[in-house]
Coordinates of N, CA and C in Angstrom, one line a residue:
M1 N 111.9 76.0 91.6 CA 112.4 76.2 93.0 C 111.6 75.3 93.9
L2 N 112.3 74.7 94.8 CA 111.8 73.7 95.7 C 111.0 74.4 96.9
N3 N 109.8 74.1 97.1 CA 108.9 74.7 98.1 C 108.3 73.6 98.9
L4 N 108.6 73.5 100.2 CA 108.1 72.5 101.1 C 106.8 72.9 101.8
G5 N 106.3 74.1 101.6 CA 105.1 74.6 102.3 C 103.9 73.8 101.9
R6 N 103.1 73.5 102.9 CA 101.8 72.8 102.7 C 101.9 71.4 102.0
R7 N 102.9 70.7 102.2 CA 103.1 69.4 101.7 C 103.0 68.4 102.8
R8 N 102.5 67.2 102.5 CA 102.5 66.2 103.5 C 103.9 65.6 103.5
V9 N 104.4 65.1 104.7 CA 105.7 64.6 104.8 C 105.6 63.2 105.5
F10 N 106.3 62.2 104.9 CA 106.3 60.9 105.5 C 107.7 60.4 105.6
L11 N 108.0 59.8 106.8 CA 109.3 59.1 107.1 C 109.1 57.6 106.8
C12 N 109.8 57.1 105.9 CA 109.8 55.6 105.7 C 110.4 54.9 106.9
R13 N 109.7 54.0 107.5 CA 110.1 53.4 108.8 C 111.0 52.2 108.6
K14 N 111.2 51.9 107.3 CA 112.1 50.7 107.0 C 113.5 51.3 106.6
A15 N 114.5 50.7 107.1 CA 115.9 51.1 106.7 C 116.0 50.9 105.2
V16 N 116.6 51.9 104.5 CA 116.6 51.9 103.0 C 118.1 51.8 102.6
D17 N 118.3 51.1 101.5 CA 119.6 51.0 100.8 C 119.8 52.4 100.2
M18 N 120.8 53.1 100.7 CA 121.1 54.5 100.3 C 121.7 54.6 98.9
R19 N 121.9 53.4 98.2 CA 122.4 53.4 96.8 C 121.2 53.7 95.9
K20 N 120.0 53.6 96.4 CA 118.8 53.8 95.6 C 118.7 55.3 95.2
A21 N 118.2 55.5 93.9 CA 118.1 56.9 93.4 C 116.6 57.1 93.1
Y22 N 116.3 58.1 92.2 CA 115.0 58.5 92.0 C 113.9 57.4 91.7
D23 N 114.2 56.6 90.7 CA 113.2 55.6 90.3 C 113.0 54.5 91.3
S24 N 114.1 54.1 91.9 CA 114.0 53.0 92.9 C 113.3 53.5 94.2
L25 N 113.6 54.7 94.6 CA 112.9 55.3 95.7 C 111.4 55.5 95.4
A26 N 111.1 56.0 94.2 CA 109.7 56.1 93.8 C 108.9 54.8 93.8
D27 N 109.6 53.7 93.3 CA 109.0 52.4 93.4 C 108.8 51.9 94.8
L28 N 109.8 52.2 95.7 CA 109.6 51.9 97.1 C 108.4 52.6 97.7
V29 N 108.2 53.9 97.4 CA 107.0 54.6 97.9 C 105.8 53.9 97.4
R30 N 105.7 53.6 96.1 CA 104.5 53.0 95.5 C 104.3 51.6 96.1
I31 N 105.3 50.7 96.1 CA 105.1 49.3 96.4 C 105.1 49.1 98.0
D32 N 106.1 49.6 98.7 CA 106.3 49.3 100.1 C 105.4 50.2 101.0
L33 N 105.2 51.4 100.6 CA 104.4 52.4 101.4 C 103.0 52.4 100.9
G34 N 102.7 52.0 99.7 CA 101.4 52.0 99.2 C 100.9 53.4 98.9
M35 N 101.8 54.3 98.5 CA 101.4 55.7 98.3 C 101.9 56.1 96.9
D36 N 101.3 57.2 96.4 CA 101.7 57.7 95.1 C 102.8 58.7 95.2
P37 N 104.0 58.4 94.6 CA 105.1 59.3 94.7 C 104.9 60.6 93.9
F38 N 103.9 60.6 93.0 CA 103.7 61.7 92.1 C 102.6 62.7 92.6
Q39 N 102.2 62.6 93.9 CA 101.2 63.5 94.5 C 101.9 64.8 95.1
G40 N 103.2 64.9 95.1 CA 103.8 66.0 95.6 C 104.2 65.9 97.1
D41 N 103.9 64.8 97.7 CA 104.3 64.6 99.1 C 105.8 64.5 99.2
V42 N 106.3 64.7 100.4 CA 107.8 64.6 100.7 C 108.0 63.2 101.4
F43 N 109.0 62.5 100.9 CA 109.3 61.2 101.5 C 110.7 61.2 102.0
V44 N 110.9 60.9 103.3 CA 112.2 60.9 103.9 C 112.7 59.4 104.1
F45 N 113.9 59.1 103.8 CA 114.4 57.8 103.9 C 115.7 57.9 104.7
I46 N 115.9 56.9 105.7 CA 117.1 56.9 106.5 C 117.8 55.5 106.3
G47 N 119.1 55.5 106.1 CA 119.9 54.3 106.0 C 119.9 53.5 107.2
K48 N 120.3 52.2 107.1 CA 120.4 51.3 108.2 C 121.2 51.8 109.4
D49 N 122.3 52.4 109.1 CA 123.2 52.9 110.2 C 122.9 54.3 110.7
C50 N 121.8 54.8 110.2 CA 121.3 56.2 110.6 C 122.4 57.3 110.3
T51 N 123.2 57.1 109.4 CA 124.2 58.2 109.0 C 123.9 58.8 107.7
R52 N 122.9 58.3 107.0 CA 122.6 58.8 105.7 C 121.1 59.0 105.6
A53 N 120.7 60.1 104.9 CA 119.2 60.4 104.7 C 119.1 60.8 103.2
K54 N 117.9 60.5 102.7 CA 117.5 61.0 101.4 C 116.1 61.5 101.5
V55 N 115.8 62.6 100.7 CA 114.4 63.2 100.7 C 114.0 63.2 99.2
L56 N 112.9 62.6 98.9 CA 112.3 62.5 97.6 C 111.1 63.4 97.5
I57 N 111.0 64.2 96.5 CA 109.9 65.1 96.3 C 109.6 65.2 94.8
W58 N 108.3 65.1 94.5 CA 107.9 65.3 93.1 C 107.3 66.7 92.9
E59 N 107.8 67.4 91.9 CA 107.2 68.6 91.4 C 106.8 68.4 90.0
A60 N 106.1 69.4 89.4 CA 105.5 69.2 88.1 C 106.6 68.9 87.0
S61 N 107.8 69.4 87.2 CA 108.8 69.1 86.2 C 109.7 67.9 86.4
G62 N 109.5 67.3 87.6 CA 110.3 66.1 87.9 C 110.6 65.9 89.4
F63 N 111.4 64.9 89.7 CA 111.8 64.6 91.1 C 112.9 65.5 91.6
W64 N 112.9 65.8 92.8 CA 114.0 66.4 93.6 C 114.5 65.2 94.5
L65 N 115.8 65.0 94.5 CA 116.3 64.1 95.5 C 117.5 64.7 96.2
C66 N 117.3 64.9 97.5 CA 118.3 65.6 98.4 C 118.9 64.5 99.2
A67 N 120.2 64.6 99.5 CA 120.8 63.6 100.3 C 121.7 64.3 101.3
K68 N 121.9 63.6 102.5 CA 122.8 64.1 103.5 C 123.5 62.9 104.1
R69 N 124.8 63.0 104.3 CA 125.6 62.0 104.9 C 126.4 62.6 106.1
L70 N 126.2 62.0 107.2 CA 126.8 62.4 108.5 C 128.2 61.7 108.6
E71 N 129.2 62.4 109.0 CA 130.5 61.8 109.2 C 130.8 61.4 110.6
T72 N 130.3 62.1 111.6 CA 130.6 61.8 113.0 C 129.4 61.8 113.9
A73 N 128.2 61.5 113.3 CA 127.0 61.5 114.1 C 126.0 60.6 113.5
R74 N 124.8 60.4 114.1 CA 123.7 59.6 113.6 C 122.4 60.5 113.7
F75 N 121.5 60.2 112.8 CA 120.2 60.9 112.8 C 119.4 60.4 114.0
R76 N 118.8 61.3 114.7 CA 118.0 60.9 115.9 C 116.5 60.7 115.4
L77 N 116.1 59.4 115.3 CA 114.8 59.1 114.8 C 113.7 59.5 115.8
P78 N 112.6 59.9 115.3 CA 111.5 60.3 116.2 C 110.9 59.1 116.9
L79 N 110.6 59.2 118.2 CA 110.0 58.1 119.0 C 108.5 58.2 118.8
T80 N 107.9 57.0 118.6 CA 106.5 57.0 118.4 C 105.8 55.9 119.3
G81 N 106.5 55.5 120.4 CA 105.9 54.5 121.3 C 106.3 53.1 120.9
D82 N 106.7 53.0 119.6 CA 107.2 51.6 119.2 C 108.5 51.9 118.4
R83 N 109.1 50.8 118.1 CA 110.4 50.9 117.4 C 110.2 51.3 115.9
V84 N 111.1 52.1 115.4 CA 111.1 52.4 114.0 C 111.2 51.1 113.2
G85 N 110.3 50.9 112.2 CA 110.3 49.7 111.5 C 109.1 48.8 111.8
A86 N 108.4 49.1 113.0 CA 107.2 48.4 113.4 C 106.0 49.2 113.0
G87 N 104.9 48.5 112.9 CA 103.7 49.3 112.6 C 103.5 49.7 111.2
A88 N 102.9 50.9 111.0 CA 102.7 51.4 109.6 C 104.0 51.6 108.9
P89 N 104.0 51.4 107.6 CA 105.3 51.6 106.9 C 105.8 53.0 106.8
A90 N 104.9 54.0 106.9 CA 105.3 55.4 106.8 C 104.8 56.2 108.0
L91 N 105.6 57.0 108.6 CA 105.3 57.9 109.7 C 105.0 59.3 109.2
P92 N 103.8 59.8 109.4 CA 103.6 61.2 109.0 C 104.4 62.2 109.9
L93 N 105.0 63.2 109.3 CA 105.7 64.2 110.1 C 105.3 65.6 109.6
T94 N 105.6 66.6 110.4 CA 105.4 68.0 110.0 C 106.8 68.4 109.4
I95 N 106.7 69.5 108.7 CA 107.9 70.1 108.1 C 108.9 70.4 109.2
D96 N 108.4 70.9 110.4 CA 109.3 71.2 111.5 C 110.0 69.9 112.0
Q97 N 109.2 68.8 112.1 CA 109.8 67.6 112.5 C 110.9 67.1 111.6
V98 N 110.7 67.3 110.3 CA 111.7 66.8 109.3 C 112.9 67.7 109.5
M99 N 112.8 69.0 109.6 CA 114.0 69.8 109.8 C 114.7 69.5 111.0
T100 N 114.0 69.2 112.1 CA 114.6 68.7 113.4 C 115.4 67.4 113.1
L101 N 114.7 66.5 112.5 CA 115.3 65.2 112.2 C 116.6 65.3 111.4
L102 N 116.6 66.2 110.4 CA 117.8 66.3 109.5 C 118.9 67.2 110.2
E103 N 118.6 67.9 111.2 CA 119.6 68.8 111.8 C 120.0 68.3 113.2
D104 N 119.1 67.6 114.0 CA 119.4 67.2 115.3 C 119.9 65.8 115.3
V105 N 121.2 65.8 115.5 CA 121.9 64.5 115.3 C 122.6 64.1 116.7
I106 N 122.8 62.8 116.8 CA 123.5 62.2 118.0 C 125.0 62.1 117.7
P107 N 125.8 62.7 118.4 CA 127.3 62.6 118.2 C 127.7 61.1 118.4
R108 N 128.6 60.6 117.6 CA 129.1 59.3 117.7 C 130.5 59.3 118.2
M109 N 130.8 58.3 119.1 CA 132.1 58.2 119.6 C 133.1 57.9 118.5
L110 N 134.1 58.7 118.4 CA 135.2 58.4 117.4 C 136.3 57.7 118.0
R111 N 136.8 56.6 117.4 CA 138.0 55.9 117.9 C 139.2 56.7 117.5
R112 N 140.0 56.9 118.5 CA 141.3 57.6 118.2 C 142.2 56.7 117.4
M113 N 142.7 57.2 116.3 CA 143.6 56.5 115.5 C 145.0 56.7 116.1
P114 N 145.9 55.7 116.1 CA 147.2 55.9 116.6 C 148.0 56.8 115.7
M115 N 148.8 57.6 116.3 CA 149.6 58.5 115.5 C 150.9 57.8 115.0
E116 N 151.2 58.0 113.8 CA 152.4 57.4 113.3 C 153.6 58.2 113.8
S117 N 154.6 57.6 114.2 CA 155.8 58.4 114.6 C 156.5 58.9 113.4
L118 N 156.9 60.2 113.6 CA 157.6 60.9 112.5 C 159.1 60.6 112.4

């Protein structure tokens, strides 16, 4: 059972290719973030267009990979005084901040598609 209590959480500040899966994201954590993906920390990744997110977590029996794709909104990234992508490669977050990030989205303007005449 997935338990997020008492885990450190990090938001990758670099836009990530959302085609990446378990091993590619674990390599990204190890190489780009300079962290160990097998320590049980929670790593959150956001796609370039801010409509997709993935969460990677290691437990004793293996990786959890959770994904969310927004259809009509964008994820609202936390402001840290500088732009996401600048500074440290990973931004530490609390569990509450992660839950807010994954649920508090910015609505996107939808273009109205012309109706076909019947």
